[in-house]
Amino acid sequence: MKSRCYCITLRRASRRLTSTYDAALEPFGINLAQYSLLKTVVRLGPVSLTDLAHTLDLDRSTVGRNARVMVRMGLIAMGPGKDQREQALGPTARGRALLAEATPIWAKVQHDIDARLGPGKVEQLQELLAEL
Amino acid sequence: MKSRCYCITLRRASRRLTSTYDAALEPFGINLAQYSLLKTVVRLGPVSLTDLAHTLDLDRSTVGRNARVMVRMGLIAMGPGKDQREQALGPTARGRALLAEATPIWAKVQHDIDARLGPGKVEQLQELLAEL
DNA sequence: TCATAATGCGGGCATATACCCGTAAAGCAC
DNA sequence: GTGCTTTACGGGTATATGCCCGCATTATGA
C-alpha cells in the first residue's frame, strides 16, 4: 500500500485521476487523452504532428497514432501542411461540437476536485508537480 | 504548455518522473515499474497475481503480463500456489541480487527529489496526491 | 450431493507511450 | 547546383494499462 516511492505514488494518482476523467467523458465516446488532444487541436488550428507533440509534451509517434484513432472517429482531419512532408491536423465540425459538449463535464470534474481538495490546494499541487 | 487540466498536469509529471527513474535504473536493465514489481514480490514472498495486483493497485492482467516479462528476464519465478488455480510468484536469486544492487540508486533518486523540493514538500505532495 | 456462485488466470482487444530506423522532403553550404 | 544536414513522418517493437470473456477450480448453500 504505502509504497514510499514518490514515483509509484505519482503514477498511481495519475492512473486513478485519469480513470475519473475517463469515466466522466465516457458518454461522449472519448477518454481524457483524446479530450486533451482534441482541445489542443481546436486551439492550435491547423497544426503539425511535431508541434502538437511539443505542445502536449508527448512523443511525436504517440501523437501521430492517437490522432489517427481520432481521425477514424471523425473528430479530427489530416490535411496537407505547409510542406510536402508536413501533415496539418485540424478538428472536424463533429470534433468541435463534441468538444463543446464535453467541456462542461470536464469543467465539472475539475470543479469537484477543487471542492474536494479545498481552496489553494490545487495550486499547491500544481506547483509541486511543476518542480518535479 | 499550461494545460489547466489537473489530470493532464498530473499525467505529464508522472511521465517525466517515471523517465527520470527509468534512466537511473537503466544500467540494471529494468525500469521503474519492474523495480516496483520486483520489490513487492520480494517483500510479499510467494504471492498470487491477484494479491500482487491488489497491493500494487493495478489490474490483475497487467501484473500478470508484466510479471511474465520478468520471468523471461530470470528475475521472478512462477510456481504452484495454494490452489490448482493459483500461481505463486517469488523472486529468483538473481532477482534478489538485482534488487539489492538497484535499491541504492533508487534511493539516490528519491533523495535528489527531496533535496530539489526542499524539506516537507514531498510529504505535502504525497498528502495532496492521496486526497485525489 | 449437486447446482450455483465466487475465485484465479489467460487471452483478446484497445489505448497510451516511447525509442529507433528508414524514407522523403526541405534547407544550407560551397 | 550538388551534397550533407535537418526536419517531418510512418512503421516496427516493446512496455504499461484496463476491460471483458471464457475456462478451470474451489467454495457454498439448499
Short mmCIF file of C-alpha atoms (C1' of nucleotides) in Angstrom, two decimals:
data_model
loop_
_atom_site.label_atom_id
_atom_site.label_comp_id
_atom_site.label_asym_id
_atom_site.label_seq_id
_atom_site.Cartn_x
_atom_site.Cartn_y
_atom_site.Cartn_z
CA MET A 1 0.00 0.00 0.00
CA LYS A 2 2.20 2.80 1.26
CA SER A 3 4.92 2.46 -1.31
CA ARG A 4 7.32 5.15 -0.31
CA CYS A 5 8.48 5.52 -3.87
CA TYR A 6 7.47 9.00 -4.94
CA CYS A 7 7.16 7.91 -8.49
CA ILE A 8 4.89 5.00 -7.71
CA THR A 9 2.67 7.28 -5.67
CA LEU A 10 2.55 9.71 -8.52
CA ARG A 11 1.83 7.04 -11.10
CA ARG A 12 -0.94 5.60 -9.00
CA ALA A 13 -2.52 9.01 -8.55
CA SER A 14 -2.22 9.57 -12.27
CA ARG A 15 -3.98 6.33 -13.08
CA ARG A 16 -6.74 6.96 -10.61
CA LEU A 17 -7.37 10.52 -11.64
CA THR A 18 -7.27 9.55 -15.29
CA SER A 19 -9.93 6.95 -14.74
CA THR A 20 -12.10 9.55 -13.03
CA TYR A 21 -11.88 11.82 -16.04
CA ASP A 22 -12.29 8.90 -18.40
CA ALA A 23 -15.48 7.86 -16.66
CA ALA A 24 -16.87 11.37 -16.90
CA LEU A 25 -16.05 11.59 -20.60
CA GLU A 26 -17.23 8.10 -21.40
CA PRO A 27 -20.72 9.23 -22.52
CA PHE A 28 -19.01 11.21 -25.27
CA GLY A 29 -17.07 8.24 -26.51
CA ILE A 30 -13.68 9.72 -25.75
CA ASN A 31 -11.20 9.48 -22.93
CA LEU A 32 -9.12 12.14 -21.26
CA ALA A 33 -6.11 11.79 -23.54
CA GLN A 34 -8.37 12.19 -26.54
CA TYR A 35 -10.17 15.13 -24.99
CA SER A 36 -6.84 16.78 -24.39
CA LEU A 37 -5.70 16.12 -27.93
CA LEU A 38 -8.95 17.41 -29.38
CA LYS A 39 -8.86 20.53 -27.28
CA THR A 40 -5.33 21.29 -28.33
CA VAL A 41 -6.07 20.67 -31.97
CA VAL A 42 -9.01 23.05 -31.77
CA ARG A 43 -6.92 25.63 -30.01
CA LEU A 44 -3.94 25.49 -32.34
CA GLY A 45 -5.96 25.32 -35.53
CA PRO A 46 -4.07 23.60 -38.34
CA VAL A 47 -1.06 22.16 -36.61
CA SER A 48 1.66 19.69 -37.46
CA LEU A 49 2.21 16.48 -35.56
CA THR A 50 5.56 17.72 -34.40
CA ASP A 51 4.21 20.96 -32.99
CA LEU A 52 1.33 19.14 -31.40
CA ALA A 53 3.68 16.68 -29.78
CA HIS A 54 5.79 19.51 -28.49
CA THR A 55 2.79 21.28 -27.04
CA LEU A 56 1.46 18.17 -25.39
CA ASP A 57 4.89 17.11 -24.23
CA LEU A 58 4.40 13.74 -25.85
CA ASP A 59 6.40 11.78 -28.36
CA ARG A 60 5.56 12.57 -31.94
CA SER A 61 4.81 9.00 -32.81
CA THR A 62 2.44 8.79 -29.86
CA VAL A 63 0.56 11.83 -31.03
CA GLY A 64 0.50 10.50 -34.56
CA ARG A 65 -1.05 7.24 -33.50
CA ASN A 66 -3.51 8.83 -31.11
CA ALA A 67 -4.52 11.32 -33.76
CA ARG A 68 -5.12 8.54 -36.26
CA VAL A 69 -7.65 6.99 -33.92
CA MET A 70 -9.48 10.28 -33.73
CA VAL A 71 -9.39 10.64 -37.47
CA ARG A 72 -11.16 7.29 -37.65
CA MET A 73 -13.67 8.65 -35.16
CA GLY A 74 -14.29 11.61 -37.42
CA LEU A 75 -13.23 14.16 -34.84
CA ILE A 76 -10.01 15.27 -36.43
CA ALA A 77 -8.94 15.64 -40.03
CA MET A 78 -5.48 15.40 -41.53
CA GLY A 79 -4.72 17.57 -44.50
CA PRO A 80 -1.67 18.75 -46.39
CA GLY A 81 0.62 21.03 -44.44
CA LYS A 82 2.98 23.82 -45.36
CA ASP A 83 5.34 21.21 -46.76
CA GLN A 84 5.03 18.06 -48.71
CA ARG A 85 6.23 16.25 -45.62
CA GLU A 86 4.06 18.02 -43.11
CA GLN A 87 0.59 16.93 -42.05
CA ALA A 88 -1.79 19.60 -40.86
CA LEU A 89 -4.23 18.49 -38.21
CA GLY A 90 -7.48 20.26 -37.62
CA PRO A 91 -10.78 19.49 -35.94
CA THR A 92 -13.82 18.43 -37.92
CA ALA A 93 -17.21 20.01 -37.29
CA ARG A 94 -18.12 16.98 -35.23
CA GLY A 95 -14.89 17.35 -33.31
CA ARG A 96 -15.67 20.95 -32.45
CA ALA A 97 -19.20 20.05 -31.46
CA LEU A 98 -18.07 17.19 -29.29
CA LEU A 99 -15.52 19.36 -27.56
CA ALA A 100 -18.18 21.94 -26.84
CA GLU A 101 -20.46 19.30 -25.39
CA ALA A 102 -17.82 17.59 -23.31
CA THR A 103 -16.16 20.65 -21.88
CA PRO A 104 -18.80 21.42 -19.26
CA ILE A 105 -18.47 17.89 -17.96
CA TRP A 106 -14.72 18.21 -17.89
CA ALA A 107 -15.11 21.50 -16.02
CA LYS A 108 -17.35 19.80 -13.51
CA VAL A 109 -14.70 17.21 -12.79
CA GLN A 110 -12.18 19.97 -12.31
CA HIS A 111 -14.54 21.81 -10.04
CA ASP A 112 -15.24 18.71 -7.99
CA ILE A 113 -11.53 18.27 -7.44
CA ASP A 114 -11.21 21.87 -6.38
CA ALA A 115 -14.02 21.37 -3.92
CA ARG A 116 -12.64 18.14 -2.58
CA LEU A 117 -9.13 19.43 -2.00
CA GLY A 118 -10.21 22.81 -0.71
CA PRO A 119 -9.01 26.28 -1.64
CA GLY A 120 -5.43 26.74 -2.68
CA LYS A 121 -4.64 23.06 -2.62
CA VAL A 122 -4.80 22.59 -6.33
CA GLU A 123 -2.41 25.47 -6.91
CA GLN A 124 -0.11 23.96 -4.32
CA LEU A 125 -0.27 20.64 -6.07
CA GLN A 126 0.38 22.14 -9.48
CA GLU A 127 3.40 23.99 -8.15
CA LEU A 128 4.84 20.90 -6.58
CA LEU A 129 4.30 18.90 -9.73
CA ALA A 130 5.94 21.60 -11.79
CA GLU A 131 9.03 21.41 -9.61
CA LEU A 132 9.41 17.72 -10.20
CA MET B 1 2.01 24.31 -22.29
CA LYS B 2 -0.07 25.41 -19.32
CA SER B 3 -2.90 22.99 -19.78
CA ARG B 4 -5.14 23.84 -16.91
CA CYS B 5 -6.41 20.32 -16.78
CA TYR B 6 -5.30 18.90 -13.46
CA CYS B 7 -5.20 15.44 -14.88
CA ILE B 8 -3.02 16.40 -17.81
CA THR B 9 -0.62 18.14 -15.46
CA LEU B 10 -0.51 15.07 -13.30
CA ARG B 11 -0.03 12.72 -16.22
CA ARG B 12 2.77 14.82 -17.57
CA ALA B 13 4.51 14.91 -14.22
CA SER B 14 4.06 11.17 -13.98
CA ARG B 15 5.65 10.58 -17.36
CA ARG B 16 8.54 12.88 -16.63
CA LEU B 17 9.28 11.50 -13.22
CA THR B 18 8.97 7.97 -14.49
CA SER B 19 11.54 8.65 -17.16
CA THR B 20 13.90 10.00 -14.51
CA TYR B 21 13.63 6.81 -12.52
CA ASP B 22 13.79 4.73 -15.66
CA ALA B 23 17.03 6.42 -16.69
CA ALA B 24 18.55 5.79 -13.28
CA LEU B 25 17.56 2.12 -13.36
CA GLU B 26 18.55 1.61 -16.96
CA PRO B 27 22.04 0.23 -16.10
CA PHE B 28 20.28 -2.62 -14.32
CA GLY B 29 18.16 -3.47 -17.31
CA ILE B 30 14.88 -2.71 -15.59
CA ASN B 31 12.53 0.23 -15.44
CA LEU B 32 10.63 1.71 -12.56
CA ALA B 33 7.52 -0.39 -12.98
CA GLN B 34 9.65 -3.51 -12.98
CA TYR B 35 11.63 -2.33 -9.99
CA SER B 36 8.40 -1.75 -8.12
CA LEU B 37 7.07 -5.16 -9.07
CA LEU B 38 10.31 -6.86 -8.08
CA LYS B 39 10.46 -5.07 -4.77
CA THR B 40 6.90 -6.04 -3.95
CA VAL B 41 7.44 -9.64 -4.94
CA VAL B 42 10.47 -9.79 -2.69
CA ARG B 43 8.57 -8.19 0.13
CA LEU B 44 5.49 -10.38 -0.08
CA GLY B 45 7.36 -13.61 -0.64
CA PRO B 46 5.24 -16.15 -2.51
CA VAL B 47 2.27 -14.17 -3.64
CA SER B 48 -0.58 -14.67 -6.05
CA LEU B 49 -1.18 -12.44 -9.05
CA THR B 50 -4.42 -11.26 -7.56
CA ASP B 51 -2.86 -10.23 -4.26
CA LEU B 52 0.01 -8.60 -6.04
CA ALA B 53 -2.35 -6.64 -8.24
CA HIS B 54 -4.29 -5.54 -5.20
CA THR B 55 -1.14 -4.41 -3.42
CA LEU B 56 0.14 -2.53 -6.43
CA ASP B 57 -3.27 -1.12 -7.22
CA LEU B 58 -3.01 -2.43 -10.74
CA ASP B 59 -5.21 -4.64 -12.84
CA ARG B 60 -4.50 -8.32 -12.44
CA SER B 61 -3.95 -8.84 -16.11
CA THR B 62 -1.45 -6.01 -16.15
CA VAL B 63 0.51 -7.56 -13.32
CA GLY B 64 0.33 -10.94 -14.99
CA ARG B 65 1.80 -9.64 -18.20
CA ASN B 66 4.45 -7.52 -16.51
CA ALA B 67 5.42 -10.44 -14.32
CA ARG B 68 5.76 -12.68 -17.36
CA VAL B 69 8.35 -10.30 -18.80
CA MET B 70 10.32 -10.52 -15.59
CA VAL B 71 10.07 -14.28 -15.58
CA ARG B 72 11.67 -14.20 -19.02
CA MET B 73 14.36 -11.97 -17.57
CA GLY B 74 15.00 -14.54 -14.85
CA LEU B 75 14.17 -12.17 -12.02
CA ILE B 76 10.92 -13.71 -10.92
CA ALA B 77 9.70 -17.30 -10.82
CA MET B 78 6.17 -18.61 -11.04
CA GLY B 79 5.35 -21.73 -9.11
CA PRO B 80 2.26 -23.61 -7.98
CA GLY B 81 0.16 -21.80 -5.40
CA LYS B 82 -2.12 -22.88 -2.62
CA ASP B 83 -4.67 -23.90 -5.23
CA GLN B 84 -4.63 -25.56 -8.55
CA ARG B 85 -5.72 -22.25 -9.99
CA GLU B 86 -3.35 -20.01 -8.10
CA GLN B 87 0.11 -19.02 -9.27
CA ALA B 88 2.69 -18.18 -6.62
CA LEU B 89 5.22 -15.54 -7.61
CA GLY B 90 8.56 -15.27 -5.93
CA PRO B 91 11.90 -13.66 -6.70
CA THR B 92 14.80 -15.66 -8.09
CA ALA B 93 18.27 -15.32 -6.62
CA ARG B 94 19.15 -13.03 -9.49
CA GLY B 95 16.04 -11.02 -8.78
CA ARG B 96 17.02 -10.53 -5.16
CA ALA B 97 20.55 -9.63 -6.13
CA LEU B 98 19.40 -7.13 -8.72
CA LEU B 99 17.02 -5.51 -6.28
CA ALA B 100 19.82 -5.16 -3.76
CA GLU B 101 22.05 -3.56 -6.37
CA ALA B 102 19.44 -1.23 -7.75
CA THR B 103 17.98 -0.02 -4.49
CA PRO B 104 20.78 2.41 -3.59
CA ILE B 105 20.36 4.05 -6.97
CA TRP B 106 16.63 4.25 -6.47
CA ALA B 107 17.27 5.78 -3.04
CA LYS B 108 19.54 8.34 -4.60
CA VAL B 109 16.83 9.41 -6.98
CA GLN B 110 14.44 9.73 -4.07
CA HIS B 111 16.99 11.72 -2.14
CA ASP B 112 17.65 14.03 -5.08
CA ILE B 113 13.96 14.77 -5.28
CA ASP B 114 13.84 15.51 -1.59
CA ALA B 115 16.75 17.87 -1.98
CA ARG B 116 15.28 19.57 -5.01
CA LEU B 117 11.88 20.18 -3.49
CA GLY B 118 13.15 21.09 -0.06
CA PRO B 119 12.04 19.87 3.33
CA GLY B 120 8.42 18.97 3.86
CA LYS B 121 7.49 19.43 0.25
CA VAL B 122 7.47 15.75 -0.58
CA GLU B 123 5.18 14.98 2.32
CA GLN B 124 2.93 17.79 1.18
CA LEU B 125 2.88 16.37 -2.30
CA GLN B 126 2.16 12.86 -1.11
CA GLU B 127 -0.73 14.11 1.00
CA LEU B 128 -2.23 16.02 -1.88
CA LEU B 129 -1.89 13.05 -4.19
CA ALA B 130 -3.51 10.81 -1.63
CA GLU B 131 -6.51 13.11 -1.46
CA LEU B 132 -7.07 12.90 -5.18
"C1'" DT C 1 -24.62 -34.29 -3.16
"C1'" DC C 2 -25.37 -31.13 -6.76
"C1'" DA C 3 -26.19 -26.85 -8.73
"C1'" DT C 4 -24.69 -22.18 -8.32
"C1'" DA C 5 -21.60 -18.69 -7.11
"C1'" DA C 6 -17.11 -16.98 -6.41
"C1'" DT C 7 -12.19 -17.04 -7.33
"C1'" DG C 8 -7.79 -17.08 -10.08
"C1'" DC C 9 -6.00 -16.78 -14.56
"C1'" DG C 10 -5.06 -16.47 -19.55
"C1'" DG C 11 -6.01 -14.35 -23.82
"C1'" DG C 12 -8.11 -10.99 -26.88
"C1'" DC C 13 -8.73 -6.22 -27.78
"C1'" DA C 14 -7.73 -1.36 -27.38
"C1'" DT C 15 -5.27 2.76 -25.94
"C1'" DA C 16 -1.13 5.20 -24.24
"C1'" DT C 17 3.57 5.84 -24.54
"C1'" DA C 18 8.50 5.84 -26.00
"C1'" DC C 19 12.52 4.70 -28.87
"C1'" DC C 20 14.76 3.53 -33.06
"C1'" DC C 21 15.17 3.24 -38.01
"C1'" DG C 22 14.16 4.32 -42.62
"C1'" DT C 23 12.27 7.47 -46.15
"C1'" DA C 24 11.07 11.63 -48.23
"C1'" DA C 25 11.35 16.46 -48.44
"C1'" DA C 26 13.45 20.91 -47.48
"C1'" DG C 27 17.40 23.81 -46.17
"C1'" DC C 28 22.16 25.06 -46.41
"C1'" DA C 29 26.87 25.40 -47.61
"C1'" DC C 30 30.24 25.67 -51.02
"C1'" DG D 1 23.57 23.04 -58.46
"C1'" DT D 2 25.40 19.01 -55.73
"C1'" DG D 3 25.89 17.01 -51.40
"C1'" DC D 4 25.25 16.95 -46.41
"C1'" DT D 5 22.18 18.02 -42.75
"C1'" DT D 6 17.91 18.80 -40.71
"C1'" DT D 7 13.07 18.16 -40.49
"C1'" DA D 8 8.57 15.55 -40.62
"C1'" DC D 9 6.63 11.28 -40.67
"C1'" DG D 10 5.43 6.23 -40.76
"C1'" DG D 11 6.17 1.82 -39.06
"C1'" DG D 12 8.25 -1.65 -36.11
"C1'" DT D 13 8.97 -3.11 -31.45
"C1'" DA D 14 8.22 -3.08 -26.58
"C1'" DT D 15 6.16 -1.96 -22.13
"C1'" DA D 16 2.16 -0.32 -19.36
"C1'" DT D 17 -2.54 -0.45 -18.51
"C1'" DG D 18 -7.52 -1.70 -18.31
"C1'" DC D 19 -11.75 -4.22 -19.61
"C1'" DC D 20 -14.19 -8.20 -20.94
"C1'" DC D 21 -14.83 -13.08 -21.80
"C1'" DG D 22 -14.09 -17.75 -21.13
"C1'" DC D 23 -12.15 -21.74 -18.55
"C1'" DA D 24 -10.90 -24.30 -14.65
"C1'" DT D 25 -11.11 -24.76 -9.77
"C1'" DT D 26 -12.91 -24.03 -5.31
"C1'" DA D 27 -16.40 -22.74 -2.04
"C1'" DT D 28 -21.30 -22.52 -0.64
"C1'" DG D 29 -25.97 -23.37 0.06
"C1'" DA D 30 -30.22 -25.92 -0.41
#
